[in-house]
Amino acid sequence: IAVCAAGSAGNTSMPTDSNGNLWQLANTRNESNNSRISLWFTTGPSTGPSHTFTLRGGAPALAVLAFSGVASGPDQQSDSLGHTPITSGVVKPSKSNELVISCASMSYGTNSYSSASPLTVLDQLASPKGGGWAVASAYQIQKAATPVNPNWNGTAMGAVVADTFYSTASPGTLALSSSNLPEGFRGTAY
């Protein structure tokens, strides 16, 4: 499981979840408008049908991604900030069948992201009116180790990170796990 956590630059709290998984920080980046994006992960997680995730701090936002077949990570990483379009910088997996995850955040306002080419956007939550953080996640499962530079398009300045993760076998296969996720994990804001 991976969590893209957006919030203020001063918020360094790690996510917690209802199943007590141990989280590791893969990558983080602060943006000059006080926005922070962090990519947290856990391998071999405990999961369940009522699994919930929490991030503490002032108006944080998070996006949760679940994949099967991930052994460890991160292998390679990059990060950047700026006005959209924003690229995270090139990441080149060292082995075939690695998973590439990119996370993006934007600070206060009604901001959002529209794409992360060539990755597939999985989840995005626009900043609520009156303040808060926008967060988005994207992924790519690579058949061959190929350099990739996620290109995020959106409405304002932000910060992005990208990391690659090893599959359980080399080469192995990875798959997006979404069949048993609660509705809130499918991009629905509450």
PDB file of C-alpha atoms in Angstrom:
ATOM      1  CA  ILE A   1       0.000   0.000   0.000  1.00  0.00           C
ATOM      2  CA  ALA A   2       1.214   3.519  -0.750  1.00  0.00           C
ATOM      3  CA  VAL A   3      -0.134   6.816   0.577  1.00  0.00           C
ATOM      4  CA  CYS A   4       0.343  10.184  -1.124  1.00  0.00           C
ATOM      5  CA  ALA A   5       0.091  12.693   1.730  1.00  0.00           C
ATOM      6  CA  ALA A   6      -0.372  16.428   1.032  1.00  0.00           C
ATOM      7  CA  GLY A   7      -0.314  19.150   3.651  1.00  0.00           C
ATOM      8  CA  SER A   8       1.587  22.119   4.988  1.00  0.00           C
ATOM      9  CA  ALA A   9       5.379  22.144   4.764  1.00  0.00           C
ATOM     10  CA  GLY A  10       5.563  21.922   8.545  1.00  0.00           C
ATOM     11  CA  ASN A  11       3.408  18.776   8.721  1.00  0.00           C
ATOM     12  CA  THR A  12       5.807  15.838   8.821  1.00  0.00           C
ATOM     13  CA  SER A  13       3.385  13.351  10.395  1.00  0.00           C
ATOM     14  CA  MET A  14       3.240   9.854   8.981  1.00  0.00           C
ATOM     15  CA  PRO A  15      -0.088   8.293   8.057  1.00  0.00           C
ATOM     16  CA  THR A  16      -1.695   5.756  10.343  1.00  0.00           C
ATOM     17  CA  ASP A  17      -4.263   3.117   9.502  1.00  0.00           C
ATOM     18  CA  SER A  18      -6.858   1.046  11.296  1.00  0.00           C
ATOM     19  CA  ASN A  19      -4.872  -2.178  10.757  1.00  0.00           C
ATOM     20  CA  GLY A  20      -1.699  -0.944  12.475  1.00  0.00           C
ATOM     21  CA  ASN A  21       0.693  -1.173   9.507  1.00  0.00           C
ATOM     22  CA  LEU A  22       4.217   0.242   9.808  1.00  0.00           C
ATOM     23  CA  TRP A  23       4.848   3.074   7.317  1.00  0.00           C
ATOM     24  CA  GLN A  24       8.134   4.087   5.689  1.00  0.00           C
ATOM     25  CA  LEU A  25       8.834   7.413   4.022  1.00  0.00           C
ATOM     26  CA  ALA A  26       9.877   6.924   0.386  1.00  0.00           C
ATOM     27  CA  ASN A  27      10.170  10.561  -0.696  1.00  0.00           C
ATOM     28  CA  THR A  28       9.058  14.070   0.264  1.00  0.00           C
ATOM     29  CA  ARG A  29       9.233  17.566  -1.232  1.00  0.00           C
ATOM     30  CA  ASN A  30       8.281  21.030   0.037  1.00  0.00           C
ATOM     31  CA  GLU A  31       6.974  23.666  -2.362  1.00  0.00           C
ATOM     32  CA  SER A  32       7.631  27.367  -1.768  1.00  0.00           C
ATOM     33  CA  ASN A  33       3.930  28.170  -1.195  1.00  0.00           C
ATOM     34  CA  ASN A  34       4.024  26.032   1.975  1.00  0.00           C
ATOM     35  CA  SER A  35       2.807  22.817   0.326  1.00  0.00           C
ATOM     36  CA  ARG A  36       4.362  19.425   1.087  1.00  0.00           C
ATOM     37  CA  ILE A  37       3.927  16.108  -0.701  1.00  0.00           C
ATOM     38  CA  SER A  38       5.147  12.843   0.808  1.00  0.00           C
ATOM     39  CA  LEU A  39       4.997   9.280  -0.469  1.00  0.00           C
ATOM     40  CA  TRP A  40       4.693   6.694   2.303  1.00  0.00           C
ATOM     41  CA  PHE A  41       4.592   2.923   1.789  1.00  0.00           C
ATOM     42  CA  THR A  42       4.272  -0.404   3.534  1.00  0.00           C
ATOM     43  CA  THR A  43       4.926  -3.855   2.073  1.00  0.00           C
ATOM     44  CA  GLY A  44       3.148  -7.026   3.157  1.00  0.00           C
ATOM     45  CA  PRO A  45       0.359  -4.982   4.770  1.00  0.00           C
ATOM     46  CA  SER A  46      -2.499  -6.122   6.924  1.00  0.00           C
ATOM     47  CA  THR A  47      -5.716  -5.179   5.093  1.00  0.00           C
ATOM     48  CA  GLY A  48      -9.443  -5.606   5.574  1.00  0.00           C
ATOM     49  CA  PRO A  49     -12.879  -4.523   4.363  1.00  0.00           C
ATOM     50  CA  SER A  50     -13.174  -1.607   6.827  1.00  0.00           C
ATOM     51  CA  HIS A  51      -9.608  -0.345   6.411  1.00  0.00           C
ATOM     52  CA  THR A  52      -9.265   3.389   7.150  1.00  0.00           C
ATOM     53  CA  PHE A  53      -6.352   5.829   6.869  1.00  0.00           C
ATOM     54  CA  THR A  54      -5.600   8.983   8.865  1.00  0.00           C
ATOM     55  CA  LEU A  55      -3.221  11.891   8.378  1.00  0.00           C
ATOM     56  CA  ARG A  56      -2.934  14.497  11.133  1.00  0.00           C
ATOM     57  CA  GLY A  57      -2.235  18.222  10.679  1.00  0.00           C
ATOM     58  CA  GLY A  58      -3.934  21.291   9.270  1.00  0.00           C
ATOM     59  CA  ALA A  59      -6.344  20.306   6.472  1.00  0.00           C
ATOM     60  CA  PRO A  60      -4.247  17.446   5.016  1.00  0.00           C
ATOM     61  CA  ALA A  61      -5.312  15.340   2.038  1.00  0.00           C
ATOM     62  CA  LEU A  62      -4.310  11.809   1.118  1.00  0.00           C
ATOM     63  CA  ALA A  63      -4.631   9.360  -1.750  1.00  0.00           C
ATOM     64  CA  VAL A  64      -4.268   5.618  -1.129  1.00  0.00           C
ATOM     65  CA  LEU A  65      -2.915   3.148  -3.712  1.00  0.00           C
ATOM     66  CA  ALA A  66      -2.866  -0.639  -3.302  1.00  0.00           C
ATOM     67  CA  PHE A  67      -0.892  -3.050  -5.471  1.00  0.00           C
ATOM     68  CA  SER A  68      -0.134  -6.761  -5.275  1.00  0.00           C
ATOM     69  CA  GLY A  69       3.285  -8.198  -6.054  1.00  0.00           C
ATOM     70  CA  VAL A  70       5.390  -5.343  -4.619  1.00  0.00           C
ATOM     71  CA  ALA A  71       8.494  -6.613  -2.806  1.00  0.00           C
ATOM     72  CA  SER A  72      10.247  -3.477  -1.609  1.00  0.00           C
ATOM     73  CA  GLY A  73      11.258   0.014  -2.501  1.00  0.00           C
ATOM     74  CA  PRO A  74      12.008   2.604  -3.312  1.00  0.00           C
ATOM     75  CA  ASP A  75      14.513   1.713  -6.033  1.00  0.00           C
ATOM     76  CA  GLN A  76      14.858   5.119  -7.743  1.00  0.00           C
ATOM     77  CA  GLN A  77      13.354   8.503  -6.843  1.00  0.00           C
ATOM     78  CA  SER A  78      13.030  12.106  -8.021  1.00  0.00           C
ATOM     79  CA  ASP A  79      11.174  15.261  -6.988  1.00  0.00           C
ATOM     80  CA  SER A  80      10.502  18.802  -8.149  1.00  0.00           C
ATOM     81  CA  LEU A  81       8.351  21.890  -7.654  1.00  0.00           C
ATOM     82  CA  GLY A  82       7.080  24.756  -9.791  1.00  0.00           C
ATOM     83  CA  HIS A  83       4.148  25.982 -11.861  1.00  0.00           C
ATOM     84  CA  THR A  84       2.242  23.456 -13.965  1.00  0.00           C
ATOM     85  CA  PRO A  85       3.127  21.620 -15.968  1.00  0.00           C
ATOM     86  CA  ILE A  86       5.503  20.192 -13.368  1.00  0.00           C
ATOM     87  CA  THR A  87       7.780  17.236 -14.053  1.00  0.00           C
ATOM     88  CA  SER A  88       9.131  15.185 -11.188  1.00  0.00           C
ATOM     89  CA  GLY A  89      12.407  14.522 -12.932  1.00  0.00           C
ATOM     90  CA  VAL A  90      13.423  11.307 -14.639  1.00  0.00           C
ATOM     91  CA  VAL A  91      13.280   8.035 -12.728  1.00  0.00           C
ATOM     92  CA  LYS A  92      14.712   4.897 -14.338  1.00  0.00           C
ATOM     93  CA  PRO A  93      13.789   1.595 -12.759  1.00  0.00           C
ATOM     94  CA  SER A  94      16.810  -0.694 -12.470  1.00  0.00           C
ATOM     95  CA  LYS A  95      14.812  -3.863 -13.288  1.00  0.00           C
ATOM     96  CA  SER A  96      11.885  -4.809 -15.493  1.00  0.00           C
ATOM     97  CA  ASN A  97       8.365  -5.028 -14.038  1.00  0.00           C
ATOM     98  CA  GLU A  98       8.873  -2.259 -11.499  1.00  0.00           C
ATOM     99  CA  LEU A  99       6.061  -0.043 -10.268  1.00  0.00           C
ATOM    100  CA  VAL A 100       6.357   3.736 -10.745  1.00  0.00           C
ATOM    101  CA  ILE A 101       4.284   5.896  -8.363  1.00  0.00           C
ATOM    102  CA  SER A 102       4.037   9.674  -8.546  1.00  0.00           C
ATOM    103  CA  CYS A 103       2.291  11.986  -6.083  1.00  0.00           C
ATOM    104  CA  ALA A 104       1.429  15.671  -6.459  1.00  0.00           C
ATOM    105  CA  SER A 105       0.170  18.398  -4.113  1.00  0.00           C
ATOM    106  CA  MET A 106      -1.017  21.981  -4.461  1.00  0.00           C
ATOM    107  CA  SER A 107      -1.625  24.537  -1.758  1.00  0.00           C
ATOM    108  CA  TYR A 108      -4.753  26.483  -0.798  1.00  0.00           C
ATOM    109  CA  GLY A 109      -7.358  27.500  -3.354  1.00  0.00           C
ATOM    110  CA  THR A 110      -9.601  25.446  -5.605  1.00  0.00           C
ATOM    111  CA  ASN A 111      -6.693  23.757  -7.358  1.00  0.00           C
ATOM    112  CA  SER A 112      -6.514  20.379  -9.060  1.00  0.00           C
ATOM    113  CA  TYR A 113      -4.422  18.242 -11.420  1.00  0.00           C
ATOM    114  CA  SER A 114      -5.678  16.926 -14.745  1.00  0.00           C
ATOM    115  CA  SER A 115      -2.967  14.497 -15.933  1.00  0.00           C
ATOM    116  CA  ALA A 116       0.417  12.934 -15.169  1.00  0.00           C
ATOM    117  CA  SER A 117       1.559  11.750 -18.593  1.00  0.00           C
ATOM    118  CA  PRO A 118       2.749   9.051 -19.293  1.00  0.00           C
ATOM    119  CA  LEU A 119       1.435   7.645 -15.985  1.00  0.00           C
ATOM    120  CA  THR A 120      -2.196   6.773 -15.293  1.00  0.00           C
ATOM    121  CA  VAL A 121      -3.880   9.096 -12.785  1.00  0.00           C
ATOM    122  CA  LEU A 122      -5.497   6.917 -10.143  1.00  0.00           C
ATOM    123  CA  ASP A 123      -6.887   9.409  -7.668  1.00  0.00           C
ATOM    124  CA  GLN A 124      -7.200  13.171  -7.334  1.00  0.00           C
ATOM    125  CA  LEU A 125      -8.841  15.373  -4.777  1.00  0.00           C
ATOM    126  CA  ALA A 126      -9.156  19.095  -5.519  1.00  0.00           C
ATOM    127  CA  SER A 127      -8.560  21.683  -2.816  1.00  0.00           C
ATOM    128  CA  PRO A 128     -11.835  22.520  -1.091  1.00  0.00           C
ATOM    129  CA  LYS A 129     -13.186  26.043  -1.422  1.00  0.00           C
ATOM    130  CA  GLY A 130     -11.828  28.205   1.356  1.00  0.00           C
ATOM    131  CA  GLY A 131      -8.581  26.289   1.804  1.00  0.00           C
ATOM    132  CA  GLY A 132      -6.948  22.929   2.114  1.00  0.00           C
ATOM    133  CA  TRP A 133      -4.634  20.820  -0.015  1.00  0.00           C
ATOM    134  CA  ALA A 134      -5.054  19.171  -3.388  1.00  0.00           C
ATOM    135  CA  VAL A 135      -3.531  15.708  -3.789  1.00  0.00           C
ATOM    136  CA  ALA A 136      -3.228  13.376  -6.764  1.00  0.00           C
ATOM    137  CA  SER A 137      -1.649   9.986  -7.427  1.00  0.00           C
ATOM    138  CA  ALA A 138      -0.561   8.246 -10.612  1.00  0.00           C
ATOM    139  CA  TYR A 139       1.167   4.990 -11.470  1.00  0.00           C
ATOM    140  CA  GLN A 140       2.728   2.930 -14.236  1.00  0.00           C
ATOM    141  CA  ILE A 141       3.621  -0.760 -14.218  1.00  0.00           C
ATOM    142  CA  GLN A 142       6.648  -1.126 -16.468  1.00  0.00           C
ATOM    143  CA  LYS A 143       7.257  -4.279 -18.520  1.00  0.00           C
ATOM    144  CA  ALA A 144      10.825  -3.168 -19.317  1.00  0.00           C
ATOM    145  CA  ALA A 145      12.966  -0.780 -17.281  1.00  0.00           C
ATOM    146  CA  THR A 146      12.390   2.502 -19.126  1.00  0.00           C
ATOM    147  CA  PRO A 147      13.143   6.056 -17.946  1.00  0.00           C
ATOM    148  CA  VAL A 148       9.974   8.003 -17.175  1.00  0.00           C
ATOM    149  CA  ASN A 149       9.389  11.646 -16.225  1.00  0.00           C
ATOM    150  CA  PRO A 150       5.820  12.180 -14.933  1.00  0.00           C
ATOM    151  CA  ASN A 151       4.472  15.443 -16.373  1.00  0.00           C
ATOM    152  CA  TRP A 152       1.704  16.806 -14.112  1.00  0.00           C
ATOM    153  CA  ASN A 153      -0.722  19.393 -15.510  1.00  0.00           C
ATOM    154  CA  GLY A 154      -2.899  21.418 -13.159  1.00  0.00           C
ATOM    155  CA  THR A 155      -4.132  24.815 -12.103  1.00  0.00           C
ATOM    156  CA  ALA A 156      -1.393  26.176  -9.810  1.00  0.00           C
ATOM    157  CA  MET A 157       2.068  25.794  -8.364  1.00  0.00           C
ATOM    158  CA  GLY A 158       2.799  22.549  -6.560  1.00  0.00           C
ATOM    159  CA  ALA A 159       5.268  19.837  -5.574  1.00  0.00           C
ATOM    160  CA  VAL A 160       5.672  16.345  -7.037  1.00  0.00           C
ATOM    161  CA  VAL A 161       7.609  13.174  -6.234  1.00  0.00           C
ATOM    162  CA  ALA A 162       8.134   9.938  -8.167  1.00  0.00           C
ATOM    163  CA  ASP A 163       9.525   6.622  -6.933  1.00  0.00           C
ATOM    164  CA  THR A 164       9.953   3.110  -8.324  1.00  0.00           C
ATOM    165  CA  PHE A 165       9.303  -0.114  -6.395  1.00  0.00           C
ATOM    166  CA  TYR A 166      10.567  -3.660  -6.998  1.00  0.00           C
ATOM    167  CA  SER A 167       8.227  -6.512  -7.877  1.00  0.00           C
ATOM    168  CA  THR A 168       8.300  -9.756  -5.848  1.00  0.00           C
ATOM    169  CA  ALA A 169      10.186 -11.580  -8.609  1.00  0.00           C
ATOM    170  CA  SER A 170      12.585 -10.329 -11.231  1.00  0.00           C
ATOM    171  CA  PRO A 171      10.929 -10.246 -13.596  1.00  0.00           C
ATOM    172  CA  GLY A 172       7.597 -10.479 -11.839  1.00  0.00           C
ATOM    173  CA  THR A 173       4.166  -9.116 -12.450  1.00  0.00           C
ATOM    174  CA  LEU A 174       2.411  -6.351 -10.585  1.00  0.00           C
ATOM    175  CA  ALA A 175      -1.279  -5.556 -10.497  1.00  0.00           C
ATOM    176  CA  LEU A 176      -3.436  -2.712  -9.235  1.00  0.00           C
ATOM    177  CA  SER A 177      -5.573  -3.984  -6.352  1.00  0.00           C
ATOM    178  CA  SER A 178      -8.912  -2.219  -6.398  1.00  0.00           C
ATOM    179  CA  SER A 179     -11.577  -4.907  -6.322  1.00  0.00           C
ATOM    180  CA  ASN A 180     -12.262  -4.800  -2.572  1.00  0.00           C
ATOM    181  CA  LEU A 181     -11.480  -1.197  -1.730  1.00  0.00           C
ATOM    182  CA  PRO A 182     -14.133   0.941  -0.022  1.00  0.00           C
ATOM    183  CA  GLU A 183     -15.748   3.619  -2.147  1.00  0.00           C
ATOM    184  CA  GLY A 184     -13.617   6.349  -0.558  1.00  0.00           C
ATOM    185  CA  PHE A 185     -10.494   4.843  -2.114  1.00  0.00           C
ATOM    186  CA  ARG A 186     -11.839   5.290  -5.627  1.00  0.00           C
ATOM    187  CA  GLY A 187     -11.563   9.069  -5.835  1.00  0.00           C
ATOM    188  CA  THR A 188     -14.801   9.936  -4.102  1.00  0.00           C
ATOM    189  CA  ALA A 189     -14.469  12.926  -1.778  1.00  0.00           C
ATOM    190  CA  TYR A 190     -16.617  12.997   1.348  1.00  0.00           C
TER     191      TYR A 190
END
